[in-house]
XYZ file of C-alpha atoms in Angstrom:
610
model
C 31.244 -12.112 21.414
C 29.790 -9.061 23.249
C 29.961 -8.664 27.185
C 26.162 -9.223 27.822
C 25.354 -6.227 30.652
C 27.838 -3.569 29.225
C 25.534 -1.343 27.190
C 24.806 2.128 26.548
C 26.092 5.089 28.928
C 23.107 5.952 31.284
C 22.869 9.784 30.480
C 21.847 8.815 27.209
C 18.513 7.760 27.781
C 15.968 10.667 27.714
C 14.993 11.633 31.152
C 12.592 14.887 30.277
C 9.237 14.884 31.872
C 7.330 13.825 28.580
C 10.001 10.858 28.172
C 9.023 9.849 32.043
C 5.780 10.438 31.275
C 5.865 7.821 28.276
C 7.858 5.064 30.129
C 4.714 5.736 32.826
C 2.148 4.878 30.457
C 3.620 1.798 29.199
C 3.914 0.312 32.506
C 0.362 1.680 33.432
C -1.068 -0.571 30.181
C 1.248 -3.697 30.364
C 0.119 -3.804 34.202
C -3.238 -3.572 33.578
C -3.398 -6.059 31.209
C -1.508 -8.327 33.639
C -3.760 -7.499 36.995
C -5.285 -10.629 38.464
C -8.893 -11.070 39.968
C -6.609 -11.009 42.666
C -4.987 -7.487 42.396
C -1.487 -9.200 41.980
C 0.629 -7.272 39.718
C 3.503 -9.952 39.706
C 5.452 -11.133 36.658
C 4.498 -15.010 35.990
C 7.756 -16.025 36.043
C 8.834 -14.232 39.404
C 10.373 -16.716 41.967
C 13.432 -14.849 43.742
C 13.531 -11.149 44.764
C 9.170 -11.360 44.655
C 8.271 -10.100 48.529
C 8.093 -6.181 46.761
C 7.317 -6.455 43.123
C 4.176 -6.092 43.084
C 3.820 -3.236 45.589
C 6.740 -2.073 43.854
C 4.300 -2.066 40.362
C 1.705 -0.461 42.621
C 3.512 2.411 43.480
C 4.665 3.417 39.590
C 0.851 3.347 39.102
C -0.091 5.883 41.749
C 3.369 7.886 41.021
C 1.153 7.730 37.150
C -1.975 8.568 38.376
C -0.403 11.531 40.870
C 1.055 12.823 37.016
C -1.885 11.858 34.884
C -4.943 11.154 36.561
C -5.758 8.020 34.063
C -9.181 7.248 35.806
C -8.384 3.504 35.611
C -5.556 3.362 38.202
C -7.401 4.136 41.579
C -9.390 0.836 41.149
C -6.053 -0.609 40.385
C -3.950 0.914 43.010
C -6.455 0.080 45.607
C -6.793 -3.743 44.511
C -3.058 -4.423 44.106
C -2.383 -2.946 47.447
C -5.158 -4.726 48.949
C -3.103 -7.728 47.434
C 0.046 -7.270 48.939
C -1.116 -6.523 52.148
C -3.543 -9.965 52.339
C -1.093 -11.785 50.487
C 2.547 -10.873 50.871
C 2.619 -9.744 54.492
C 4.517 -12.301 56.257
C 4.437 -12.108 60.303
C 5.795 -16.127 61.572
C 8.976 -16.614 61.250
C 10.211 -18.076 58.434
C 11.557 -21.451 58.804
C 15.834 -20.940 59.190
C 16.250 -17.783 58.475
C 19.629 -17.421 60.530
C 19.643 -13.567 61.541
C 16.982 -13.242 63.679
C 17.831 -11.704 67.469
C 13.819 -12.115 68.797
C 11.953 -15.218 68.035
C 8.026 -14.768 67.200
C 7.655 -11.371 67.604
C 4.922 -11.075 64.919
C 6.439 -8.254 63.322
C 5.541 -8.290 59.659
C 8.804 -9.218 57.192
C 9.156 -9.745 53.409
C 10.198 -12.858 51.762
C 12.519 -12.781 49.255
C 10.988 -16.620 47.970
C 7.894 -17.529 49.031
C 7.940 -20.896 50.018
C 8.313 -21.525 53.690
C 11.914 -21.881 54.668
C 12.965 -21.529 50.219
C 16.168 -18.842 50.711
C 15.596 -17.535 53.647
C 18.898 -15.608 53.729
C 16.966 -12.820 51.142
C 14.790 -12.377 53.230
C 16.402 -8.872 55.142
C 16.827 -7.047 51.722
C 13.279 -7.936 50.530
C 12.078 -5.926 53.657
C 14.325 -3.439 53.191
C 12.504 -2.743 49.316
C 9.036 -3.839 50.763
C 9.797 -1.169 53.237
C 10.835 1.187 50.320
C 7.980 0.539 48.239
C 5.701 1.173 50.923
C 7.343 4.461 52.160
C 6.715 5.591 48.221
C 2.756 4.494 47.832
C 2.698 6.086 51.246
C 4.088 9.292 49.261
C 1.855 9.550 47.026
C -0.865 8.464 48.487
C -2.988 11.314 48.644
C -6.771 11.347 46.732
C -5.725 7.725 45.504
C -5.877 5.544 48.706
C -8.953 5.471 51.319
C -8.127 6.356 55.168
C -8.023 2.591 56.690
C -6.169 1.340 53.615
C -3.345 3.847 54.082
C -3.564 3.385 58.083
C -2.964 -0.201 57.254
C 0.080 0.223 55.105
C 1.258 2.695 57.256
C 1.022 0.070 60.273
C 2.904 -3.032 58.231
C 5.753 -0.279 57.143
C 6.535 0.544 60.701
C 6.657 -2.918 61.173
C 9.105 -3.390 58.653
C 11.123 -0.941 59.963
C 10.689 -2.438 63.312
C 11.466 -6.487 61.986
C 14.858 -4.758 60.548
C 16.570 -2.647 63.209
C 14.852 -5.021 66.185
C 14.178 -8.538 65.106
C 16.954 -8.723 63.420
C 21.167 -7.996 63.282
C 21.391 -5.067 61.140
C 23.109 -5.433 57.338
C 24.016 -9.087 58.130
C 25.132 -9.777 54.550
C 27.510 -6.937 55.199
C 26.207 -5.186 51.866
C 26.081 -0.904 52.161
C 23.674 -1.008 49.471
C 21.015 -2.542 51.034
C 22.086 -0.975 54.642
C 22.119 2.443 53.079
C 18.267 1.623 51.574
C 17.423 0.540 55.066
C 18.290 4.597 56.550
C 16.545 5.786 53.536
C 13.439 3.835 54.676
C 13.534 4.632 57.759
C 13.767 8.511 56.616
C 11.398 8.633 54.432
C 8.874 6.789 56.876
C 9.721 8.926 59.747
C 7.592 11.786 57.729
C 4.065 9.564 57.960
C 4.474 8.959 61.444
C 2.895 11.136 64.357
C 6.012 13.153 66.034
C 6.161 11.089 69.090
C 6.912 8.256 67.057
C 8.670 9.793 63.677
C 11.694 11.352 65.857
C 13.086 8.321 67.167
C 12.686 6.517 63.803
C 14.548 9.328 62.352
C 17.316 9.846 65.115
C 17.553 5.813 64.841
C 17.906 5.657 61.109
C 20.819 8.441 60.813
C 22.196 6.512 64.135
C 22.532 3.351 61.801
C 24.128 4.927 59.304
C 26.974 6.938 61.310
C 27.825 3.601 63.493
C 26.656 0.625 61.160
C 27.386 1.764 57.542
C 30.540 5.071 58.094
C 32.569 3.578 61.063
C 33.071 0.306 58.752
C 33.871 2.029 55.739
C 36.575 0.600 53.850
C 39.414 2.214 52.036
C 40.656 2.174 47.872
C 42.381 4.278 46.011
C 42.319 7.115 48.649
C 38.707 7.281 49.738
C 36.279 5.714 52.098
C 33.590 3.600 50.567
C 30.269 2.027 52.321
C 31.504 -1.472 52.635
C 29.995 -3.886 49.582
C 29.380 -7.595 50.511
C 32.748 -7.522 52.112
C 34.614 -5.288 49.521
C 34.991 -1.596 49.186
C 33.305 -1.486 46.075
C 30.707 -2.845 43.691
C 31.125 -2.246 39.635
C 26.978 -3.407 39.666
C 26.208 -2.407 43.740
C 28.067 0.390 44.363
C 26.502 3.197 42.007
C 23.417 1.627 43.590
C 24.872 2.725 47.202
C 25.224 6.078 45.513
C 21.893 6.467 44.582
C 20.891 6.106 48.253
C 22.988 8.418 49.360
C 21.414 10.849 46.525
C 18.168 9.823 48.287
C 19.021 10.002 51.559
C 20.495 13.649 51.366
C 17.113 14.788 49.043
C 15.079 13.603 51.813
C 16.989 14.136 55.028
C 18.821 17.623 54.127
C 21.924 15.699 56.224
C 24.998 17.069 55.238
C 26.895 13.631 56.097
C 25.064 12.021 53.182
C 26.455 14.544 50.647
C 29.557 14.572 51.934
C 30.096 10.621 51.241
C 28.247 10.260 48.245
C 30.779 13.110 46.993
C 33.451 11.108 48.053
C 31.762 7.470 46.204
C 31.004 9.772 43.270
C 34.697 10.915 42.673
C 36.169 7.650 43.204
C 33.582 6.103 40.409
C 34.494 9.013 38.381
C 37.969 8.046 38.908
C 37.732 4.156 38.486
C 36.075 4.790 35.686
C 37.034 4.782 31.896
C 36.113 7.415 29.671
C 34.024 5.327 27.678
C 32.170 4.514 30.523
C 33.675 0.652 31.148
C 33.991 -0.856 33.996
C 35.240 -4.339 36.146
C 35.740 -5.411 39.447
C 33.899 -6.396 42.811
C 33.065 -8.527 45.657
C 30.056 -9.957 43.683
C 29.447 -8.786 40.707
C 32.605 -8.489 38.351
C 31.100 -7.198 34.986
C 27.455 -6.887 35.569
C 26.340 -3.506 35.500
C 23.320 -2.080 37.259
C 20.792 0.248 34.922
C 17.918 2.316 36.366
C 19.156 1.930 39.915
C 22.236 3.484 38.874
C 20.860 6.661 37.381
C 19.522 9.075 40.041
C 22.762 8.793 42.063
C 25.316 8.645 38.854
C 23.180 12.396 37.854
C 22.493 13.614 40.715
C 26.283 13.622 42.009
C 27.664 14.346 38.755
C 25.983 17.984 39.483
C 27.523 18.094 42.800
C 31.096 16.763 41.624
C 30.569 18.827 38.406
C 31.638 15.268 36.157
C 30.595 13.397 33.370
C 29.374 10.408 35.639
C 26.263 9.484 33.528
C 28.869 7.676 30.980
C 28.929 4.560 33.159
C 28.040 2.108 30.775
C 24.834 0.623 32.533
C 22.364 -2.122 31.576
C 20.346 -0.297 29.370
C 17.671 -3.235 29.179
C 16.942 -1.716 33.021
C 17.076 1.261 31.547
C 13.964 2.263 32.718
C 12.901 -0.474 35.359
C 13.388 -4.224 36.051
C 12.362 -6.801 33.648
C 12.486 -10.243 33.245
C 14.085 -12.487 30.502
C 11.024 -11.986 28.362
C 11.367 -8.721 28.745
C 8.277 -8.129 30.781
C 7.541 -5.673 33.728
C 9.020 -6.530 37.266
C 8.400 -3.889 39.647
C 11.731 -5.182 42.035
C 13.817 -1.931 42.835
C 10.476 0.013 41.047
C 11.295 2.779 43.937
C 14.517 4.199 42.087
C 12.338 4.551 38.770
C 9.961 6.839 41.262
C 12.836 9.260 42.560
C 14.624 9.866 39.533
C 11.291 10.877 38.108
C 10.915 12.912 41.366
C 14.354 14.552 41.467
C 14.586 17.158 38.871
C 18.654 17.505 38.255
C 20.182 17.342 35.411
C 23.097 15.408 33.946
C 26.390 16.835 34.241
C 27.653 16.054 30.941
C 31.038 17.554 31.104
C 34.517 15.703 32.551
C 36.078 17.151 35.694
C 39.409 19.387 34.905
C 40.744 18.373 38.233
C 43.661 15.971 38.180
C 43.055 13.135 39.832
C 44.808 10.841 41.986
C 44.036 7.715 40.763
C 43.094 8.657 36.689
C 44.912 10.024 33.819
C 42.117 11.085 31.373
C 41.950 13.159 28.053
C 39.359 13.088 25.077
C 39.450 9.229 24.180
C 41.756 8.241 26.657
C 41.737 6.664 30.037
C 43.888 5.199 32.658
C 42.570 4.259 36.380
C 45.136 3.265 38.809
C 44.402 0.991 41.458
C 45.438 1.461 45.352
C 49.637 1.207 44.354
C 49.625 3.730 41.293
C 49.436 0.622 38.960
C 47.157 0.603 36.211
C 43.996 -1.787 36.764
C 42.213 0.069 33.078
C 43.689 1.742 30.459
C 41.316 2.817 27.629
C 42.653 4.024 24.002
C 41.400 3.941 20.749
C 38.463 2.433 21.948
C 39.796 -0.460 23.342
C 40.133 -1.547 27.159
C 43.235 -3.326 28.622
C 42.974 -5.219 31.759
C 45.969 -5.943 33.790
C 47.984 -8.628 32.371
C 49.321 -12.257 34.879
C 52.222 -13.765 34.788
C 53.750 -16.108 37.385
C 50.396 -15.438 39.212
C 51.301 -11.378 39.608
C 49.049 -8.716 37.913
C 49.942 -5.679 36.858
C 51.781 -3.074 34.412
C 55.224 -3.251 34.967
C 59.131 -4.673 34.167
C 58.926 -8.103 34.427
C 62.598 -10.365 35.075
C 63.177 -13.270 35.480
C 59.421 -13.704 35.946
C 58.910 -11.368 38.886
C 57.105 -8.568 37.920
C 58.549 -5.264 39.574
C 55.002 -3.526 40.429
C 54.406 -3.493 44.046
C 55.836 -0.645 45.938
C 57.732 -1.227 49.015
C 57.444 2.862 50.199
C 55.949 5.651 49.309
C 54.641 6.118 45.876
C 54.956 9.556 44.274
C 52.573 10.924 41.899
C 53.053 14.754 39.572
C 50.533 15.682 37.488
C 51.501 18.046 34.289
C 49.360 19.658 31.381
C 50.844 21.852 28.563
C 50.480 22.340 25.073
C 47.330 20.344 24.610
C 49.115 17.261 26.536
C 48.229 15.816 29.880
C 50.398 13.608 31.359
C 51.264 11.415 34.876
C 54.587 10.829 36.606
C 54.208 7.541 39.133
C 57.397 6.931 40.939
C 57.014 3.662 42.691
C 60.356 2.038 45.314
C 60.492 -1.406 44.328
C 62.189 -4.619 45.812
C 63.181 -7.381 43.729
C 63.807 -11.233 44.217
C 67.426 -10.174 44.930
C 66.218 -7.908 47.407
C 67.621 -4.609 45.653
C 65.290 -1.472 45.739
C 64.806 0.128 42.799
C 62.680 2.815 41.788
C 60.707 2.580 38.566
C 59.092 5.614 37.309
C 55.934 5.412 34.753
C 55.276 8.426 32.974
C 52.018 8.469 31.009
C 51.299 10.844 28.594
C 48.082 11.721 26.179
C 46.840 14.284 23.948
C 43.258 12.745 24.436
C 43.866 10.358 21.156
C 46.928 7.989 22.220
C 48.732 7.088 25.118
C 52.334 6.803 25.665
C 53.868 4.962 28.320
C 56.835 5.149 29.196
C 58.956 3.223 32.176
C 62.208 3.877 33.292
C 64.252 1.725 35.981
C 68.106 1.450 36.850
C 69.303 -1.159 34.814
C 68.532 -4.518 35.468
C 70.631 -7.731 34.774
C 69.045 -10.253 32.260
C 66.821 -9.929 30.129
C 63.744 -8.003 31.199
C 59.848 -6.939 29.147
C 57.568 -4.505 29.614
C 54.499 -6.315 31.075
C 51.894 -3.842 29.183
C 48.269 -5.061 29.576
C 46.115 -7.531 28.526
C 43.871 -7.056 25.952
C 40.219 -7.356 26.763
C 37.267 -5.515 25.219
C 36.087 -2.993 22.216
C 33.786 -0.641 21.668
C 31.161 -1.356 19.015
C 28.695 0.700 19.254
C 26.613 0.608 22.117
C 27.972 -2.612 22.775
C 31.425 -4.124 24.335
C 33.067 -6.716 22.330
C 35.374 -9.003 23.421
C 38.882 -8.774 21.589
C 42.014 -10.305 21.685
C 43.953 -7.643 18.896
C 45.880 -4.458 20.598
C 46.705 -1.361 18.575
C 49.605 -0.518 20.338
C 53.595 0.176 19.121
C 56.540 -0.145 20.720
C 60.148 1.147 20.790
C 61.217 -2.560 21.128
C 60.068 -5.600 20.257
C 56.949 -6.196 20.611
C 54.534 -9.692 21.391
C 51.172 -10.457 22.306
C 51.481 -14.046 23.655
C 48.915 -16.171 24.923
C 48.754 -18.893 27.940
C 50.266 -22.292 26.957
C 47.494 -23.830 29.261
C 44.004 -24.207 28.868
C 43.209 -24.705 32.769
C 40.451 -21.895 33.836
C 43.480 -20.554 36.083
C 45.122 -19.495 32.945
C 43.116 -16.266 30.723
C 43.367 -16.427 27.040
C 41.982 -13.224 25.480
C 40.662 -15.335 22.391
C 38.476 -17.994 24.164
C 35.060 -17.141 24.512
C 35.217 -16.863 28.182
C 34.920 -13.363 30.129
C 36.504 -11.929 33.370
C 33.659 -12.741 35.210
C 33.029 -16.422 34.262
C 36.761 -16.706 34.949
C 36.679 -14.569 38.069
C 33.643 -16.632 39.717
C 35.378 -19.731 39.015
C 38.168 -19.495 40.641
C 36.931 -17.699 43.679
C 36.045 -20.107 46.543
C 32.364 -19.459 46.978
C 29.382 -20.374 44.390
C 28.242 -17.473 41.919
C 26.410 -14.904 43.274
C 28.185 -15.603 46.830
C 31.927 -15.548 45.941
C 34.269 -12.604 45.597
C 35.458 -12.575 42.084
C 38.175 -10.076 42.287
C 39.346 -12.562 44.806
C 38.884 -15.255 42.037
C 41.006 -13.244 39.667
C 43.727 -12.903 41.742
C 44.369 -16.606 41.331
C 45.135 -16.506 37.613
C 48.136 -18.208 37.023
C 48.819 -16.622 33.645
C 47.361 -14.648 30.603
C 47.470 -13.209 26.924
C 49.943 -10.293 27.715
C 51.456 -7.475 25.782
C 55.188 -8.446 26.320
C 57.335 -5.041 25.165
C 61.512 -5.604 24.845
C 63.380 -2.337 25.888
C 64.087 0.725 23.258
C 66.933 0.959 21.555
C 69.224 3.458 22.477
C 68.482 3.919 25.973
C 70.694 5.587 28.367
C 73.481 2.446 29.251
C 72.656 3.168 33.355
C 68.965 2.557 32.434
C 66.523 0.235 31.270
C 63.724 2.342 29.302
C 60.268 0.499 27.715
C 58.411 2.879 25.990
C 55.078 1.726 23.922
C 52.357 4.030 22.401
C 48.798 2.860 22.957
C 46.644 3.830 19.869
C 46.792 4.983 16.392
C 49.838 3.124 14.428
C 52.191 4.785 12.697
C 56.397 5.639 12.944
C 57.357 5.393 16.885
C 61.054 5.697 17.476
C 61.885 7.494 20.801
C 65.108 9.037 21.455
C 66.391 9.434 24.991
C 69.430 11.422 27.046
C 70.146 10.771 30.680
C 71.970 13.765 32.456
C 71.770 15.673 35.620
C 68.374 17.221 34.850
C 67.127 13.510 34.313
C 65.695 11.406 31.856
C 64.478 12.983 28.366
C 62.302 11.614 26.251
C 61.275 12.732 22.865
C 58.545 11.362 20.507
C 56.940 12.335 17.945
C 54.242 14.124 19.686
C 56.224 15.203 23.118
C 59.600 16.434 24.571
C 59.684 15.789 28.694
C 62.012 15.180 31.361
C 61.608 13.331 33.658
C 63.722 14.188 36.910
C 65.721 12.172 39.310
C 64.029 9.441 41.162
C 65.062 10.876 44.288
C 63.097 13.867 43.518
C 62.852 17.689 44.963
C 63.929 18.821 48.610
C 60.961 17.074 49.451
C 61.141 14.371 47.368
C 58.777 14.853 44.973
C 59.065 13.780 41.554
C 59.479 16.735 38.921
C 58.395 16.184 35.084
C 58.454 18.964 33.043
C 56.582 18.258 29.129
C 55.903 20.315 26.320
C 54.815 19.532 22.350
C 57.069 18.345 19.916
């Protein structure tokens, strides 16, 4: 089976003017066709997520018109936005909506489902891109929309604005994606309003983001994200985040909005495979965002000077929102609008910057997770998850069913490149069930077409495995497959063994089930509202790469060493003296030094070709 929203990488699509240009005229003729008596521009189907879409449709017409002048779409812009004003400006409350801090203050709203007291709890985004859409018609507004029209629009967005930061508690799903949009509105309106009233809007809006959205920002892997329905970070939302921040920073000029998307964009770069896959998040665990994704993912990929436009989006958004049948929907039409706006270019190239938290090289990827342990690892086209057992995840010796990952200390991390090899030393304290510290150090090494791990502890009583990944997904094509088979060798035995259980607490790689069915059904909440990385961490057990130690290591040592990749011969050799640990393959020589390190207590590695 393929994973459904893991398509294409994003900077594939064409994004020259005449490509723009093209995706412009097909919604200009699929929208007229579908314009009511009315002027509603809404998909038939369209139930949830409704209060913008047909503004939103309304604004990619006048952003056509602005580029084209196609003398049918002032009649239409006009009627459509006639339409949403008459029809889809809500001003009484609607019926328990929780959030509210002023009762009745006839401040116009959005609804994210129409009926009377249907959802309410949507209802705060839906402003937020009712707000947006109405900032953008505002935009480009000129020749196409008559004086009192535009007054009137231009009236209901301040109210927006106002129903948001007044009538409301700010962000109160907690979700920086659709706080971060809020700012942007509020930016972007601030230039249609007369000074005495645009400065405030403006000083309010960058107010919000500095004490609502940065002072909560919540740490991974080393950085500071914009907090993400209660998580630091979003596989679907937060590229989304970034693409305000892109926004925010093009319209504002504020340095503070560069400065974090920078930050977002380098730990997405770093999270992220080569091949552009990715997992995790408070609410989406494998669904990938497409369009909404792209004008942040290029526009920071020329600031970071990375390849971030490899993110494996949903290319059926590839251009805008559509529904099953594959029809129009013009919810989240704004981001369509700026990227055709902003004119920078992909950055097609990978950072040559080490990295923290990623070990990357040609076809090969590894991102780490917040304690140096791998949470992807990408070779040979094919993606390994962390593997459970005993309800632990990770990469790591495993005895006596405790899995020796977590670090109890400071973790240590060297970076080396020579001879066409680039390579990782982790060296992680560890306590055990018997309470001993122990260091374990990981050395990863690639020459951009295989990996080789290697891991090294003091010699432990027992018998202990090398806990080496779950197998998960393929490429094929365009497409991610689901897979169960591994291409990886090891020094010692080697098994890939699968749960003995069939309880949803236990993940076999062969069912047709995906991390994110299992994810969202073990995490406490109903889909779309639970935390499936929370949900994860309650698997019990799963198909695991089990590796026995090499032969012939050092007798004070326990050594694992397996080769992700290519098959073929694999018999490491290894020599444990003063200098450290040695080991040569058939592609490498490198030592790796004591655990205790330098005078400072760094690690030291020193690699070179075979």
């Amino acid at each position: 089976m393929h994973l459904p929203r893991q398509l294409g990488a994003l900077h594939n699509l064409p994004d020259t003017p005449e490509a723009y240009d093209a995706v412009l005229a097909g919604v200009t003729e699929e929208a007229l066709a579908r314009l009511t008596p009315e002027g509603n521009l809404e998909h038939p189907d369209c139930v949830e997520d409704i209060g913008d879409t047909s503004l939103g449709i309304t604004s990619l017409l006048a952003l056509a018109w602005q580029r084209g002048k196609d003398p049918r779409l002032p009649e239409a812009v006009r009627r459509s936005l006639a339409f949403h004003l008459r029809e889809r400006v809500y001003t009484e409350d609607n019926p328990g909506y929780p959030n509210l801090k002023a009762r009745d203050t006839g401040l116009p709203y959005a609804r994210y489902v129409l009926e009377a007291g249907a959802h309410p709890i949507g209802d705060w985004p839906s402003t937020v891109w009712a707000l947006l859409q109405a900032v953008d018609v505002l935009d480009l507004a000129e020749g196409l929309v008559e004086d009192e029209q535009r007054a009137e629009l231009l009236q209901v967005a301040h109210g927006y604005w106002r129903w948001l930061t007044e009538a409301t508690f700010f962000n109160p799903q907690e979700a920086g994606n659709q706080a971060i949009g809020c700012v942007v509105g509020g930016l972007m309106l601030a230039r249609h309003l007369p000074p005495e009233q645009a400065e405030p809007v403006r000083a309010r809006a960058i107010a919000l983001y500095v004490d609502e959205i940065r002072a909560h920002r919540v740490a991974d892997r080393g950085a500071l994200l914009p907090p993400e329905h209660g998580g630091a970070y979003d596989n679907n939302y937060g590229p989304i985040s970034l693409s305000f921040l892109a926004q925010a920073h093009r319209v504002s000029g504020e340095e503070i909005f560069a400065e974090d998307g920078d930050a977002l964009a380098r730990y997405i770069d770093a999270r992220l495979t080569g091949g552009g896959f990715d997992n995790g998040g408070p609410r989406y665990s494998e669904q990938h965002s497409g369009f909404e994704s792209v004008l942040g993912l290029r526009y920071f990929s020329a600031r970071i000077g990375s390849d971030l436009g490899r993110y494996r989006g949903d290319t059926r958004w590839g251009r805008h929102a559509v529904k099953a049948d594959g029809g129009l929907d013009g919810h989240f039409a704004w981001m369509l609008v700026w990227q055709i706006q902003d004119t920078t270019r992909w950055h097609r190239s990978p950072s040559s910057t080490p990295a923290r938290h990623q070990l990357r090289a040609g076809t090969v990827s590894v991102a780490f997770d917040s304690r140096m342990t791998p949470s992807l690892v990408e070779a040979a086209g094919t993606y390994y998850l962390p593997a459970a057992v005993n309800r632990q995840h990770g990469f790591g010796p495993v005895l006596d069913g405790f899995l020796l990952c977590r670090p109890m200390g400071e973790v240590r991390v060297r970076d080396v490149s020579a001879d066409g090899l680039t390579a990782k030393l982790v060296t992680k304290p560890v306590v055990g069930r018997d309470h001993v510290l122990r260091h374990v150090q990981s050395l990863y090494v690639t020459d951009g077409g295989s990996l080789w791990m290697t891991v090294a502890v003091e010699r432990l009583p027992g018998t202990p495995y090398l806990l080496a990944g779950l197998p998960y997904a393929t490429d094929d094509g365009d497409r991610v497959r689901r897979t169960a088979d591994a291409d990886v060798t090891s020094a010692g035995e080697l098994r890939l063994t699968h749960p003995e259980s069939d309880g949803v607490d236990h993940f076999d790689a062969r069912a047709d089930r995906t991390q994110e069915q299992t994810a969202f059904a073990l995490a406490a909440d109903p889909r779309g509202y639970g935390n499936p990385d929370e949900g994860w961490r309650h698997l019990v057990s799963s198909t695991a790469l089990e590796a026995d130690p090499a032969p012939g290591a050092p007798e004070d040592l326990h050594v694992f060493a397996v080769r992700y990749g290519p098959t073929g011969p694999f018999a490491p050799a290894f020599a444990h003296d003063g200098s450290g640990l040695t080991v040569r393959t058939e592609a490498f020589t490198a030592v790796i030094g004591e655990a205790s390190g330098d005078a400072h207590g760094e690690p030291e590695l020193t690699l070179r070709a075979a």
